CSV table of C-alpha atoms in Angstrom, one decimal:
chain,number,residue,atom,x,y,z
A,1,LYS,CA,12.7,-9.6,-10.1
A,2,ASN,CA,10.0,-7.0,-9.7
A,3,GLN,CA,11.5,-4.0,-7.8
A,4,VAL,CA,10.7,-0.4,-7.0
A,5,GLU,CA,13.4,1.9,-5.9
A,6,GLN,CA,12.9,5.3,-4.3
A,7,SER,CA,15.3,8.1,-3.5
A,8,PRO,CA,16.1,9.8,-1.3
A,9,GLN,CA,15.2,7.7,1.8
A,10,SER,CA,14.6,10.7,3.7
A,11,LEU,CA,14.4,14.6,3.0
A,12,ILE,CA,14.1,17.5,5.1
A,13,ILE,CA,12.9,20.8,3.4
A,14,LEU,CA,11.7,24.3,4.7
A,15,GLU,CA,8.1,25.1,4.5
A,16,GLY,CA,7.3,26.8,1.1
A,17,LYS,CA,10.2,25.3,-0.7
A,18,ASN,CA,9.7,22.7,-3.7
A,19,CYS,CA,11.0,19.1,-3.6
A,20,THR,CA,11.2,16.2,-6.0
A,21,LEU,CA,11.2,12.6,-5.1
A,22,GLN,CA,12.5,9.8,-7.3
A,23,CYS,CA,11.4,6.2,-8.3
A,24,ASN,CA,12.9,3.7,-10.5
A,25,TYR,CA,11.2,0.5,-11.2
A,26,THR,CA,11.8,-2.8,-13.0
A,27,VAL,CA,8.4,-4.3,-13.1
A,28,SER,CA,7.1,-6.4,-16.0
A,29,PRO,CA,4.4,-6.6,-17.2
A,30,PHE,CA,3.8,-2.9,-16.3
A,31,SER,CA,0.3,-1.8,-15.7
A,32,ASN,CA,0.3,1.6,-14.0
A,33,LEU,CA,2.2,3.6,-11.5
A,34,ARG,CA,0.8,5.1,-8.5
A,35,TRP,CA,2.0,7.5,-5.8
A,36,TYR,CA,0.8,7.3,-2.2
A,37,LYS,CA,1.0,9.6,0.7
A,38,GLN,CA,1.1,7.8,4.0
A,39,ASP,CA,1.2,9.9,7.2
A,40,THR,CA,2.5,8.3,10.3
A,41,GLY,CA,0.4,5.6,11.8
A,42,ARG,CA,-2.3,5.8,8.9
A,43,GLY,CA,-2.9,3.8,5.8
A,44,PRO,CA,-1.7,5.2,2.6
A,45,VAL,CA,-3.8,7.5,0.4
A,46,SER,CA,-3.5,7.6,-3.3
A,47,LEU,CA,-2.2,10.6,-5.0
A,48,THR,CA,-2.0,9.9,-8.6
A,49,ILE,CA,-2.2,7.0,-10.9
A,50,MET,CA,-0.6,6.8,-14.4
A,51,THR,CA,-0.4,4.4,-17.2
A,52,PHE,CA,2.5,4.0,-19.6
A,53,SER,CA,1.0,6.5,-22.0
A,54,GLU,CA,0.7,9.3,-19.5
A,55,ASN,CA,3.8,11.6,-18.9
A,56,THR,CA,2.5,13.7,-16.3
A,57,LYS,CA,-0.4,14.0,-13.7
A,58,SER,CA,-1.1,16.6,-11.2
A,59,ASN,CA,-3.2,16.5,-8.0
A,60,GLY,CA,-3.1,19.9,-6.5
A,61,ARG,CA,0.4,20.8,-5.5
A,62,TYR,CA,1.6,17.3,-6.4
A,63,THR,CA,2.8,16.5,-9.9
A,64,ALA,CA,3.8,13.2,-10.9
A,65,THR,CA,5.8,12.4,-14.1
A,66,LEU,CA,6.5,9.0,-15.8
A,67,ASP,CA,9.0,8.1,-18.4
A,68,ALA,CA,8.1,4.6,-19.4
A,69,ASP,CA,11.3,4.1,-21.5
A,70,THR,CA,13.7,4.8,-18.9
A,71,LYS,CA,11.2,3.2,-16.1
A,72,GLN,CA,11.5,6.4,-14.0
A,73,SER,CA,9.0,8.4,-12.1
A,74,SER,CA,9.1,11.4,-10.2
A,75,LEU,CA,6.8,13.1,-7.6
A,76,HIS,CA,7.2,17.1,-7.4
A,77,ILE,CA,5.7,18.9,-4.4
A,78,THR,CA,5.3,22.5,-4.9
A,79,ALA,CA,5.3,25.2,-2.1
A,80,SER,CA,5.6,22.6,0.6
A,81,GLN,CA,3.4,22.9,3.6
A,82,LEU,CA,3.9,21.3,7.2
A,83,SER,CA,1.0,18.8,6.5
A,84,ASP,CA,3.0,17.4,3.6
A,85,SER,CA,5.3,15.8,6.3
A,86,ALA,CA,4.7,12.1,5.5
A,87,SER,CA,6.0,9.2,3.7
A,88,TYR,CA,5.7,8.9,-0.1
A,89,ILE,CA,5.5,5.6,-1.6
A,90,CYS,CA,5.8,4.7,-5.4
A,91,VAL,CA,3.7,1.8,-6.2
A,92,VAL,CA,3.9,-0.1,-9.6
A,93,SER,CA,1.1,-2.5,-10.6
A,94,ALA,CA,2.0,-5.5,-12.5
A,95,THR,CA,-0.6,-7.7,-14.2
A,96,SER,CA,-0.2,-11.5,-14.1
A,97,SER,CA,-2.6,-14.0,-15.2
A,98,GLY,CA,-3.4,-15.0,-11.8
A,99,ASN,CA,-3.4,-11.7,-10.0
A,100,THR,CA,-4.7,-8.7,-11.6
A,101,GLY,CA,-4.2,-6.5,-8.5
A,102,LYS,CA,-0.5,-7.1,-7.5
A,103,LEU,CA,1.1,-3.9,-6.3
A,104,ILE,CA,4.7,-3.7,-5.7
A,105,PHE,CA,5.8,-1.1,-3.3
A,106,GLY,CA,8.9,1.0,-3.0
A,107,GLN,CA,10.4,1.6,0.5
A,108,GLY,CA,9.1,5.2,0.5
A,109,THR,CA,10.7,8.6,1.1
A,110,THR,CA,10.2,10.2,4.4
A,111,LEU,CA,9.6,13.9,3.8
A,112,GLN,CA,9.7,16.3,6.7
A,113,VAL,CA,8.6,19.9,6.2
A,114,LYS,CA,10.2,22.3,8.8
A,115,PRO,CA,8.8,25.8,9.6
B,1,GLU,CA,-18.3,7.5,3.6
B,2,ALA,CA,-16.1,5.0,1.6
B,3,GLN,CA,-13.9,3.4,4.0
B,4,VAL,CA,-11.9,0.1,4.8
B,5,THR,CA,-12.2,-0.8,8.5
B,6,GLN,CA,-9.7,-2.8,10.5
B,7,ASN,CA,-10.0,-4.0,14.0
B,8,PRO,CA,-8.3,-3.9,16.2
B,9,ARG,CA,-5.8,-0.9,15.7
B,10,TYR,CA,-3.4,-2.2,18.3
B,11,LEU,CA,-2.9,-5.7,19.5
B,12,ILE,CA,-0.3,-7.4,21.8
B,13,THR,CA,-0.3,-11.0,22.1
B,14,VAL,CA,1.7,-13.9,23.1
B,15,THR,CA,3.5,-16.4,20.9
B,16,GLY,CA,1.1,-19.4,19.9
B,17,LYS,CA,-2.2,-17.8,20.7
B,18,LYS,CA,-4.6,-17.7,17.8
B,19,LEU,CA,-5.8,-14.2,16.8
B,20,THR,CA,-8.0,-12.7,14.0
B,21,VAL,CA,-7.7,-9.2,12.4
B,22,THR,CA,-11.0,-8.1,10.9
B,23,CYS,CA,-11.4,-6.1,7.6
B,24,SER,CA,-14.5,-4.7,6.2
B,25,GLN,CA,-15.1,-2.5,3.3
B,26,ASN,CA,-18.4,-0.6,2.4
B,27,MET,CA,-17.7,0.1,-1.3
B,28,ASN,CA,-18.8,-3.3,-2.7
B,29,HIS,CA,-15.3,-4.0,-3.8
B,30,GLU,CA,-14.4,-7.4,-5.5
B,31,TYR,CA,-10.7,-7.0,-4.8
B,32,MET,CA,-9.2,-7.2,-1.4
B,33,SER,CA,-5.8,-7.9,0.0
B,34,TRP,CA,-3.5,-7.8,3.2
B,35,TYR,CA,0.0,-6.3,3.5
B,36,ARG,CA,2.4,-6.2,6.1
B,37,GLN,CA,4.9,-3.3,6.6
B,38,ASP,CA,8.2,-3.5,8.2
B,39,PRO,CA,10.9,-0.9,8.5
B,40,GLY,CA,12.9,-0.6,5.3
B,41,LEU,CA,11.1,-3.2,3.5
B,42,GLY,CA,7.9,-1.5,2.3
B,43,LEU,CA,4.6,-3.0,2.1
B,44,ARG,CA,4.6,-6.7,1.0
B,45,GLN,CA,1.5,-8.6,0.0
B,46,ILE,CA,0.2,-11.4,2.3
B,47,TYR,CA,-2.9,-12.7,0.6
B,48,TYR,CA,-5.5,-11.4,-1.8
B,49,SER,CA,-8.9,-12.2,-2.8
B,50,MET,CA,-10.4,-11.5,-6.4
B,51,ASN,CA,-13.9,-12.1,-5.1
B,52,VAL,CA,-16.1,-14.2,-2.8
B,53,GLU,CA,-14.6,-17.5,-2.0
B,54,VAL,CA,-11.6,-16.9,-4.3
B,55,THR,CA,-8.3,-16.3,-2.3
B,56,ASP,CA,-4.7,-16.9,-3.1
B,57,LYS,CA,-1.3,-16.3,-1.7
B,58,GLY,CA,0.8,-13.2,-2.1
B,59,ASP,CA,4.5,-12.7,-1.5
B,60,VAL,CA,4.6,-13.6,2.2
B,61,PRO,CA,1.8,-16.0,3.1
B,62,GLU,CA,3.6,-18.2,5.7
B,63,GLY,CA,1.9,-18.3,8.9
B,64,TYR,CA,-1.2,-16.5,7.7
B,65,LYS,CA,-4.8,-17.6,6.7
B,66,VAL,CA,-7.6,-15.6,5.1
B,67,SER,CA,-11.1,-16.2,4.4
B,68,ARG,CA,-13.6,-14.5,2.0
B,69,LYS,CA,-17.1,-15.8,2.8
B,70,GLU,CA,-19.0,-12.5,2.0
B,71,LYS,CA,-17.8,-9.6,-0.2
B,72,ARG,CA,-17.4,-7.0,2.4
B,73,ASN,CA,-15.3,-9.0,4.9
B,74,PHE,CA,-11.6,-10.2,4.6
B,75,PRO,CA,-10.3,-11.4,7.9
B,76,LEU,CA,-6.6,-12.3,8.5
B,77,ILE,CA,-6.0,-15.2,10.7
B,78,LEU,CA,-2.7,-16.1,12.6
B,79,GLU,CA,-3.3,-19.6,13.9
B,80,SER,CA,-0.1,-19.6,15.9
B,81,PRO,CA,1.6,-16.2,16.1
B,82,SER,CA,5.4,-15.9,16.4
B,83,PRO,CA,7.5,-12.8,17.2
B,84,ASN,CA,8.5,-12.5,13.4
B,85,GLN,CA,4.9,-11.6,12.8
B,86,THR,CA,5.3,-8.5,14.7
B,87,SER,CA,4.5,-5.6,12.2
B,88,LEU,CA,2.1,-3.1,10.8
B,89,TYR,CA,-0.7,-4.8,8.9
B,90,PHE,CA,-2.9,-3.1,6.5
B,91,CYS,CA,-6.0,-4.2,4.6
B,92,ALA,CA,-7.0,-2.8,1.2
B,93,SER,CA,-9.8,-3.2,-1.2
B,94,SER,CA,-10.4,-2.0,-4.7
B,95,ALA,CA,-13.1,-2.4,-7.3
B,96,LYS,CA,-11.1,-4.5,-9.6
B,97,GLY,CA,-7.3,-5.5,-9.3
B,98,GLY,CA,-4.4,-3.0,-9.4
B,99,GLY,CA,-3.9,-3.9,-12.9
B,100,VAL,CA,-6.9,-2.1,-14.1
B,101,MET,CA,-6.4,1.4,-14.7
B,102,ASN,CA,-7.9,4.0,-12.3
B,103,THR,CA,-8.7,1.3,-9.9
B,104,GLU,CA,-7.8,3.1,-6.7
B,105,ALA,CA,-6.9,1.0,-3.8
B,106,PHE,CA,-8.3,2.1,-0.3
B,107,PHE,CA,-6.4,1.2,2.7
B,108,GLY,CA,-7.5,0.7,6.2
B,109,GLN,CA,-6.1,2.4,9.1
B,110,GLY,CA,-3.6,-0.3,10.0
B,111,THR,CA,-3.3,-2.8,12.9
B,112,ARG,CA,-0.2,-2.8,14.9
B,113,LEU,CA,0.6,-6.2,16.1
B,114,THR,CA,3.2,-7.1,18.7
B,115,VAL,CA,3.9,-10.8,19.4
B,116,VAL,CA,5.9,-11.6,22.6
């Protein structure tokens, strides 16, 4: 069964600190892995997209890593800001013959950045 | 501005009263889909469409219908809503399916539906 598991479920950090969110997946056939940021009451917004051949990808203070062998990914946030408070969702794309766009979502990690 | 627009943003309805949630995108995207988001479950795909007049079931299609008569619109129809369809709904679009590298999915703002 295709699954995406994220940890921790929630996290509280102080402004300016770094943090790392984890994602483990069992998805086949794997196409790409994405990290999304979802502010409360808003739709998810893409942060990074990586294929199996990419080990790391950055978007400003966000850096995602991917280990396709162990099927693990992480999202590292550097020098956190209050605006980073949101839910971070790991999403894996699986390609099947009938649906080229299937996205499998993790449950998300809720990050709260405190002043 | 590239966007996916859903309406309404909030809706409270009674059991059995048919409703439609509209979704429109201005990016000429081929692929559109509907998701529901429930606490502890993440987003789950309801229906998707790979192009005009081409739709198919996602993981949780029961109780829902969709249509894709034109490229920009992809309405979600609940013929007879029930309380277990109370959820937060998102429409998304992308140029191609998510299996195509660097095909970013754009999400609408969401529709919070309550069925009493």
